Short mmCIF file of C-alpha atoms and ligand atoms in Angstrom, two decimals:
data_model
loop_
_atom_site.label_atom_id
_atom_site.label_comp_id
_atom_site.label_asym_id
_atom_site.label_seq_id
_atom_site.Cartn_x
_atom_site.Cartn_y
_atom_site.Cartn_z
CA MET A 1 115.31 62.60 89.44
CA ASP A 2 114.02 59.15 88.58
CA ASN A 3 116.62 57.80 86.23
CA LYS A 4 119.98 58.65 87.77
CA SER A 5 121.77 56.06 85.66
CA SER A 6 121.22 58.23 82.58
CA LEU A 7 123.45 60.98 83.98
CA THR A 8 126.86 60.98 82.38
CA GLY A 9 128.74 63.47 84.55
CA PHE A 10 130.00 63.23 88.12
CA SER A 11 128.82 66.75 89.01
CA SER A 12 125.25 66.02 87.81
CA LEU A 13 125.17 62.96 90.04
CA ALA A 14 126.60 64.95 92.95
CA ILE A 15 123.75 67.42 92.55
CA HIS A 16 120.82 65.14 91.65
CA GLY A 17 121.89 61.66 92.77
CA GLY A 18 119.88 60.14 95.60
CA HIS A 19 117.09 62.69 95.40
CA GLU A 20 113.52 61.46 95.46
CA LYS A 21 110.47 63.56 94.73
CA ASP A 22 109.13 65.00 97.96
CA PRO A 23 105.50 64.13 98.80
CA SER A 24 104.88 67.86 99.51
CA TYR A 25 106.82 68.98 96.42
CA ALA A 26 109.66 70.61 98.37
CA HIS A 27 112.62 71.22 96.05
CA LEU A 28 115.18 70.02 98.62
CA VAL A 29 114.76 67.06 100.92
CA PRO A 30 113.27 68.38 104.19
CA ILE A 31 115.00 67.97 107.54
CA TYR A 32 112.82 65.19 108.93
CA ALA A 33 112.62 65.99 112.64
CA SER A 34 110.64 62.99 113.81
CA SER A 35 111.93 60.16 115.94
CA THR A 36 109.22 57.69 114.92
CA TYR A 37 107.03 56.86 111.91
CA VAL A 38 103.37 55.87 112.17
CA TYR A 39 101.29 52.99 110.79
CA ASP A 40 97.78 53.21 109.32
CA THR A 41 96.92 49.87 110.89
CA ALA A 42 98.43 47.27 113.21
CA GLU A 43 98.83 45.03 110.17
CA GLN A 44 100.89 47.68 108.43
CA GLY A 45 103.11 47.93 111.52
CA MET A 46 103.54 44.17 111.36
CA ARG A 47 104.50 44.29 107.67
CA ARG A 48 107.04 47.09 108.30
CA PHE A 49 108.68 45.30 111.22
CA SER A 50 108.85 42.01 109.35
CA GLY A 51 110.41 43.76 106.35
CA LYS A 52 107.53 42.75 104.02
CA GLU A 53 106.75 46.40 103.42
CA GLU A 54 109.29 49.15 102.95
CA GLY A 55 108.92 52.15 105.20
CA TYR A 56 110.53 54.04 108.01
CA ILE A 57 110.11 52.91 111.61
CA TYR A 58 112.49 54.74 113.94
CA SER A 59 115.14 57.37 113.14
CA ARG A 60 118.02 55.43 114.71
CA TRP A 61 117.32 52.99 111.86
CA GLY A 62 117.13 55.69 109.17
CA ASN A 63 114.84 58.37 107.74
CA PRO A 64 114.30 60.15 104.39
CA THR A 65 116.92 62.88 104.96
CA MET A 66 119.62 60.41 105.94
CA ASN A 67 118.54 58.10 103.13
CA GLU A 68 119.15 60.79 100.51
CA ALA A 69 122.71 61.33 101.77
CA GLU A 70 123.36 57.56 101.73
CA GLN A 71 122.03 57.19 98.18
CA LYS A 72 124.03 60.14 96.91
CA ILE A 73 127.35 58.91 98.31
CA ALA A 74 126.63 55.36 97.06
CA ALA A 75 125.96 56.82 93.58
CA LEU A 76 129.23 58.80 93.61
CA GLU A 77 131.36 55.89 94.83
CA THR A 78 129.99 53.71 92.00
CA PHE A 79 129.97 56.41 89.31
CA GLY A 80 130.89 54.77 85.99
CA LEU A 81 131.08 51.30 87.56
CA SER A 82 128.32 48.81 86.89
CA MET A 83 127.68 47.77 90.44
CA GLU A 84 125.41 48.57 93.35
CA VAL A 85 126.46 49.29 96.90
CA LYS A 86 124.61 50.14 100.07
CA GLY A 87 125.64 52.98 102.36
CA ILE A 88 124.78 53.48 106.02
CA LEU A 89 125.17 57.00 107.37
CA HIS A 90 126.76 57.34 110.83
CA ALA A 91 127.27 59.97 113.51
CA SER A 92 130.98 60.22 112.64
CA GLY A 93 133.73 58.60 110.65
CA MET A 94 134.76 56.76 113.81
CA ALA A 95 131.22 55.39 114.28
CA ALA A 96 131.28 54.04 110.69
CA ILE A 97 134.70 52.43 111.20
CA SER A 98 133.55 50.93 114.53
CA THR A 99 130.51 49.36 112.85
CA LEU A 100 132.79 47.91 110.17
CA MET A 101 135.22 46.37 112.65
CA LEU A 102 132.56 44.96 114.97
CA ALA A 103 130.46 43.58 112.11
CA GLU A 104 133.35 41.82 110.39
CA LEU A 105 135.79 40.80 113.15
CA LYS A 106 135.40 38.41 116.06
CA SER A 107 137.64 37.20 118.85
CA GLY A 108 140.74 35.51 117.42
CA ASP A 109 140.71 37.54 114.19
CA LYS A 110 143.34 40.09 113.23
CA VAL A 111 143.29 43.20 111.08
CA LEU A 112 146.25 43.93 108.80
CA SER A 113 147.03 47.61 108.30
CA HIS A 114 149.56 50.32 107.50
CA PHE A 115 151.61 52.17 110.14
CA SER A 116 150.37 55.58 109.07
CA LEU A 117 146.65 55.80 109.87
CA TYR A 118 144.17 58.35 111.19
CA GLY A 119 144.85 58.66 114.95
CA GLY A 120 141.35 57.58 116.01
CA THR A 121 141.48 54.45 113.84
CA GLU A 122 144.92 53.61 115.17
CA GLU A 123 143.66 53.92 118.77
CA LEU A 124 140.54 51.87 118.02
CA ILE A 125 142.79 49.09 116.70
CA HIS A 126 145.25 49.29 119.61
CA ARG A 127 143.07 50.18 122.61
CA ILE A 128 139.55 48.88 122.02
CA LEU A 129 139.73 45.86 119.70
CA PRO A 130 142.31 43.92 121.79
CA ASN A 131 139.82 43.87 124.72
CA LEU A 132 137.51 41.92 122.42
CA GLY A 133 140.26 39.49 121.45
CA ILE A 134 140.83 41.15 118.06
CA GLY A 135 144.49 41.64 117.20
CA SER A 136 146.40 43.55 114.57
CA VAL A 137 149.42 43.32 112.31
CA ILE A 138 150.74 46.78 111.42
CA ILE A 139 153.39 47.01 108.69
CA ASP A 140 154.49 49.23 105.83
CA LEU A 141 151.87 48.27 103.23
CA ARG A 142 153.78 50.13 100.52
CA ASP A 143 156.02 47.08 100.50
CA LEU A 144 153.89 44.49 98.66
CA ASN A 145 156.27 41.64 99.46
CA LYS A 146 155.97 42.35 103.18
CA ALA A 147 152.20 42.57 102.82
CA GLU A 148 152.00 39.16 101.13
CA GLU A 149 154.39 37.63 103.64
CA ALA A 150 152.15 38.81 106.51
CA MET A 151 149.02 37.42 104.83
CA LYS A 152 150.70 34.09 104.11
CA GLN A 153 152.18 33.64 107.59
CA ASP A 154 149.20 34.52 109.74
CA PRO A 155 145.92 32.79 108.88
CA SER A 156 144.13 34.67 111.67
CA ILE A 157 144.34 37.87 109.59
CA ARG A 158 140.80 38.37 108.37
CA MET A 159 140.71 41.97 107.17
CA LEU A 160 143.01 44.25 105.21
CA TYR A 161 142.31 47.83 106.27
CA ILE A 162 143.81 50.61 104.14
CA GLU A 163 143.70 54.40 104.20
CA THR A 164 145.10 56.23 101.19
CA PRO A 165 146.29 58.96 101.09
CA ALA A 166 146.95 58.50 104.80
CA ASN A 167 146.83 60.88 107.70
CA PRO A 168 149.10 62.75 108.52
CA THR A 169 151.99 61.74 106.27
CA ILE A 170 150.07 61.75 102.94
CA GLN A 171 151.52 58.31 102.19
CA CYS A 172 149.68 56.24 99.56
CA VAL A 173 149.27 52.49 99.24
CA ASP A 174 148.37 50.59 96.06
CA ILE A 175 144.68 49.68 96.34
CA GLU A 176 144.65 47.43 93.27
CA GLU A 177 147.72 45.34 94.11
CA LEU A 178 146.87 45.01 97.81
CA THR A 179 143.29 43.99 97.01
CA LYS A 180 144.59 41.32 94.59
CA LEU A 181 146.82 39.91 97.31
CA ALA A 182 144.02 40.03 99.88
CA ARG A 183 141.76 38.08 97.48
CA LYS A 184 144.40 35.39 97.11
CA TYR A 185 144.41 34.87 100.89
CA GLY A 186 140.64 35.22 101.34
CA LEU A 187 140.67 38.50 103.25
CA ILE A 188 138.01 41.18 103.46
CA VAL A 189 139.26 44.56 102.20
CA ALA A 190 138.16 47.92 103.60
CA CYS A 191 139.39 51.34 102.50
CA ASP A 192 139.12 54.75 104.19
CA ASN A 193 138.56 57.11 101.24
CA THR A 194 138.21 60.33 103.28
CA PHE A 195 141.23 62.22 101.94
CA ALA A 196 140.53 61.45 98.28
CA THR A 197 136.70 61.49 98.08
CA PRO A 198 134.98 59.56 95.26
CA TYR A 199 135.80 62.40 92.89
CA LEU A 200 139.53 61.69 93.07
CA GLN A 201 139.54 57.95 93.75
CA GLN A 202 137.07 55.05 93.60
CA PRO A 203 138.29 52.05 95.61
CA PHE A 204 135.32 49.88 94.53
CA LYS A 205 136.88 49.90 91.05
CA TYR A 206 139.68 47.74 92.43
CA GLY A 207 137.37 45.29 94.17
CA VAL A 208 137.43 46.40 97.81
CA ASP A 209 134.50 45.17 99.92
CA TYR A 210 133.93 48.27 102.04
CA ILE A 211 134.59 51.99 101.90
CA ALA A 212 134.48 54.18 105.00
CA HIS A 213 134.41 57.99 105.04
CA SER A 214 134.56 60.73 107.57
CA THR A 215 131.96 62.90 105.81
CA THR A 216 133.08 65.66 108.21
CA LYS A 217 135.85 66.49 105.74
CA PHE A 218 135.60 67.13 101.96
CA LEU A 219 132.16 65.54 101.45
CA ASN A 220 130.48 68.06 103.75
CA GLY A 221 133.10 70.53 102.59
CA HIS A 222 132.25 73.44 104.88
CA GLY A 223 133.15 72.20 108.34
CA THR A 224 129.54 72.39 109.56
CA ALA A 225 128.88 68.83 110.80
CA ILE A 226 130.55 65.65 112.05
CA GLY A 227 129.50 62.55 110.12
CA GLY A 228 130.55 59.27 108.57
CA ILE A 229 129.41 56.57 106.18
CA LEU A 230 130.11 52.90 105.67
CA LEU A 231 129.47 51.53 102.16
CA GLY A 232 129.50 47.85 101.28
CA LYS A 233 129.09 45.90 98.05
CA ASP A 234 127.66 42.75 99.64
CA ILE A 235 124.09 44.05 99.82
CA GLU A 236 122.89 40.93 101.66
CA LYS A 237 125.48 41.44 104.42
CA MET A 238 124.89 45.20 104.53
CA THR A 239 121.15 44.80 105.05
CA SER A 240 121.51 42.03 107.63
CA ASN A 241 124.58 41.82 109.86
CA VAL A 242 126.05 45.29 109.23
CA THR A 243 122.66 46.97 109.66
CA LYS A 244 122.16 45.04 112.91
CA VAL A 245 125.51 46.22 114.31
CA HIS A 246 124.85 49.81 113.21
CA ARG A 247 121.40 49.89 114.79
CA LEU A 248 122.47 48.28 118.05
CA LEU A 249 125.62 50.33 118.59
CA GLY A 250 123.54 53.46 118.06
CA GLY A 251 126.07 55.50 116.08
CA ASN A 252 123.31 56.88 113.85
CA SER A 253 123.44 60.23 112.07
CA ASN A 254 120.67 62.84 112.29
CA SER A 255 118.57 64.77 109.80
CA PHE A 256 120.14 68.18 110.30
CA ASP A 257 123.71 66.97 109.73
CA ALA A 258 122.54 64.85 106.78
CA PHE A 259 120.90 67.93 105.24
CA LEU A 260 124.13 69.94 105.54
CA LEU A 261 126.05 67.03 104.03
CA ILE A 262 123.68 66.69 101.05
CA ASN A 263 123.97 70.36 100.20
CA GLY A 264 127.73 70.39 100.71
CA MET A 265 128.22 67.46 98.32
CA LYS A 266 126.50 69.26 95.44
CA THR A 267 129.68 71.29 94.87
CA LEU A 268 132.12 68.41 95.45
CA GLU A 269 133.53 68.40 91.90
CA ILE A 270 134.23 72.14 91.59
CA ARG A 271 135.56 72.29 95.13
CA MET A 272 137.96 69.38 94.60
CA GLU A 273 139.13 70.81 91.27
CA LYS A 274 139.96 74.14 92.93
CA HIS A 275 141.42 72.54 96.10
CA CYS A 276 143.78 70.41 94.02
CA HIS A 277 144.71 73.20 91.62
CA ASN A 278 145.60 75.45 94.57
CA ALA A 279 147.48 72.60 96.31
CA VAL A 280 149.78 72.12 93.30
CA GLU A 281 150.56 75.87 93.26
CA VAL A 282 151.21 75.94 97.01
CA ALA A 283 153.43 72.83 96.85
CA ASN A 284 155.52 74.35 94.05
CA TYR A 285 155.80 77.64 95.91
CA LEU A 286 156.89 75.99 99.18
CA ASP A 287 159.27 73.63 97.38
CA GLN A 288 161.48 76.54 96.30
CA HIS A 289 161.22 78.54 99.56
CA PRO A 290 164.54 78.84 101.46
CA ALA A 291 162.87 78.44 104.89
CA VAL A 292 161.34 75.09 103.89
CA ALA A 293 163.40 71.91 104.21
CA LYS A 294 160.94 69.51 102.60
CA VAL A 295 157.45 69.39 101.07
CA ASN A 296 155.34 66.22 101.30
CA TYR A 297 152.85 66.35 98.45
CA THR A 298 151.99 63.40 96.24
CA GLY A 299 151.79 65.74 93.26
CA LEU A 300 155.54 66.38 93.44
CA ALA A 301 157.71 63.86 91.59
CA THR A 302 159.97 63.80 94.68
CA HIS A 303 157.25 62.20 96.84
CA ALA A 304 157.91 58.50 97.43
CA ASP A 305 154.30 57.59 96.53
CA HIS A 306 153.96 59.91 93.53
CA TYR A 307 153.40 57.04 91.07
CA ILE A 308 150.85 55.21 93.19
CA ALA A 309 148.91 58.48 93.53
CA LEU A 310 149.10 59.07 89.75
CA LYS A 311 147.83 55.55 89.11
CA GLN A 312 144.75 55.60 91.33
CA MET A 313 143.84 59.28 91.79
CA ARG A 314 142.43 61.84 89.37
CA HIS A 315 144.50 64.63 91.01
CA PRO A 316 146.97 64.38 93.89
CA GLY A 317 144.60 65.85 96.47
CA ALA A 318 144.39 68.95 98.66
CA MET A 319 146.48 67.87 101.64
CA LEU A 320 150.16 68.49 102.04
CA SER A 321 152.71 68.93 104.78
CA PHE A 322 156.04 70.69 104.89
CA GLU A 323 159.00 70.92 107.20
CA LEU A 324 160.40 74.23 108.37
CA LYS A 325 164.17 74.38 108.79
CA GLU A 326 163.78 76.25 112.09
CA GLY A 327 162.12 73.34 113.93
CA LEU A 328 159.75 73.80 116.87
CA GLN A 329 160.30 77.53 117.36
CA GLY A 330 160.09 78.10 113.62
CA GLY A 331 156.79 76.21 113.53
CA ILE A 332 155.31 78.22 116.40
CA ALA A 333 156.47 81.55 114.96
CA PHE A 334 155.07 80.66 111.53
CA MET A 335 151.69 79.62 112.93
CA ASN A 336 151.42 82.84 114.97
CA LYS A 337 151.95 85.04 111.92
CA LEU A 338 149.13 83.60 109.79
CA LYS A 339 146.48 86.21 108.99
CA MET A 340 143.95 84.72 106.55
CA CYS A 341 144.72 81.00 106.81
CA VAL A 342 143.16 79.37 109.85
CA ARG A 343 145.07 77.74 112.75
CA THR A 344 143.14 74.55 113.42
CA VAL A 345 143.16 70.79 112.98
CA SER A 346 140.78 68.92 110.65
CA LEU A 347 140.55 69.30 106.88
CA GLY A 348 138.20 69.35 103.94
CA THR A 349 136.83 72.87 104.34
CA CYS A 350 136.75 75.74 101.82
CA ASP A 351 139.14 77.64 104.10
CA THR A 352 142.85 76.90 104.18
CA LEU A 353 143.62 75.23 107.51
CA LEU A 354 147.05 74.74 109.03
CA SER A 355 148.16 72.78 112.04
CA HIS A 356 151.50 72.26 113.74
CA PRO A 357 151.42 68.68 115.08
CA ALA A 358 154.45 69.09 117.41
CA SER A 359 152.75 71.91 119.35
CA MET A 360 149.14 70.77 118.82
CA THR A 361 147.82 67.27 118.01
CA HIS A 362 151.04 65.43 118.88
CA TYR A 363 152.22 67.68 121.74
CA SER A 364 151.97 64.83 124.28
CA VAL A 365 153.64 62.23 122.03
CA PRO A 366 157.35 61.76 122.91
CA LYS A 367 159.64 63.33 120.31
CA GLU A 368 161.40 60.05 119.34
CA LEU A 369 158.05 58.34 118.75
CA ARG A 370 156.70 61.29 116.75
CA GLU A 371 159.77 61.39 114.56
CA LYS A 372 159.52 57.69 113.84
CA TYR A 373 156.24 58.53 112.07
CA GLY A 374 157.76 61.50 110.23
CA ILE A 375 156.23 64.10 112.56
CA THR A 376 159.24 66.33 113.11
CA ASP A 377 159.37 69.53 115.20
CA GLY A 378 159.01 71.83 112.21
CA LEU A 379 156.30 69.88 110.36
CA ILE A 380 153.24 71.88 109.31
CA ARG A 381 150.14 70.16 107.95
CA MET A 382 148.05 72.05 105.47
CA ASN A 383 144.57 71.64 104.02
CA VAL A 384 144.77 73.88 100.97
CA GLY A 385 141.47 75.71 100.67
CA ILE A 386 139.66 77.25 97.71
CA GLU A 387 140.43 80.90 98.37
CA ASN A 388 142.18 82.95 95.70
CA ILE A 389 145.59 81.32 95.25
CA GLN A 390 147.51 84.60 95.45
CA ASP A 391 145.94 85.39 98.83
CA ILE A 392 146.99 81.97 100.16
CA ILE A 393 150.55 82.41 98.89
CA ASN A 394 150.75 85.99 100.20
CA ASP A 395 149.76 84.80 103.67
CA LEU A 396 152.36 82.01 103.57
CA GLU A 397 154.98 84.46 102.29
CA GLN A 398 154.49 86.99 105.10
CA SER A 399 154.34 84.20 107.70
CA LEU A 400 157.57 82.62 106.45
CA SER A 401 159.48 85.91 106.47
CA ASN A 402 161.40 86.98 109.57
C1 LIG B 501 138.65 62.61 110.42
C2 LIG B 501 138.99 61.26 109.92
C3 LIG B 501 138.40 60.10 110.47
C4 LIG B 501 137.45 60.16 111.65
O1 LIG B 501 136.29 60.81 111.32
P1 LIG B 501 135.35 61.62 112.37
O2 LIG B 501 134.26 62.12 111.51
O3 LIG B 501 136.19 62.68 113.01
O4 LIG B 501 134.89 60.60 113.38
C5 LIG B 501 138.73 58.89 109.91
N1 LIG B 501 139.61 58.77 108.89
C6 LIG B 501 140.21 59.86 108.37
C7 LIG B 501 141.18 59.67 107.25
C8 LIG B 501 139.93 61.14 108.86
O5 LIG B 501 140.53 62.21 108.33
#
């Protein structure tokens, strides 16, 4: 595929975007299992190292398989936008976020963020960055006045870091309005787009500087590999400072995981369509169930962030959570009865996955603290999969019955 810009549909780009003709005419990009790349002459080596000639050098720095995944995600995140971005594939979402933080923040700087964030990101901000002299201001970013007040009052805030929809509460923040405010105060803006994927939401459209993904989730789509990517629109910075940090921290991806990711992404559009369609059905079903106290799904008009989700997302996503009236014991009993749906953490797979934070991920977090973040005893988190909808509902029905 030489002229990707002529493609008019997202799914075509998801399938063909980033692909370059293979020198041996393989249909799919091969899994390049080679740590180093060779030079015809010493002079060629010199040209490669000095950047005068393009070419691969060492797989920590990149290789053709990883390059195809980077190009494909960059194409999807800029679909329909007239701009170019550069993506750097990482070993995990956390590796990509670490590169971002360490490339953009220095001692004395602060990051401004929302109180509901992916657990790993929250710990990175609170346990690792302070040792480097990097602080944080964590507020409710759904309140734009509070956000502006924080930016105005503290000139050491250098980066606005957002995640929307956010883990695990499915809260949404307004990318457009927050980015406008951040511009006014000269901040860098980064957005974790893992839950939405570029099919549902394109943060670059609103002017953010960086997008981070855990490709482990919907982009891979099948739960077969851990991975991450950092995309940036300042190509100069991406190819110099950000590349340097990525290469020296060593959080590189590998060819096998990149290959799985590339093939997973080809079905991103149809998967997301089905995930979201099923999620709406499941949310409506749970919403009227007598054993359920509350359903958190941005597709329901009762969700506090329903209108923000409508504004910036194509569909309200595949993640939801719900609260069982019977609390901790109810949650445990429900989880034990599941037959088809899978008891596990994580998200973004074809299979429906359910977790019970109070007995699993948040077991060691004191109850009062958990509840402050909306993680009550009976809360169940659900990644609605792409199985037949009636089978999903049947499994929920028999698990909710006494
Ligand atoms: C999973 C996840 C991450 C971390 O990604 P890993 O690939 O597990 O390192 C970051 N942000 C969000 C929103 C996630 O769901």
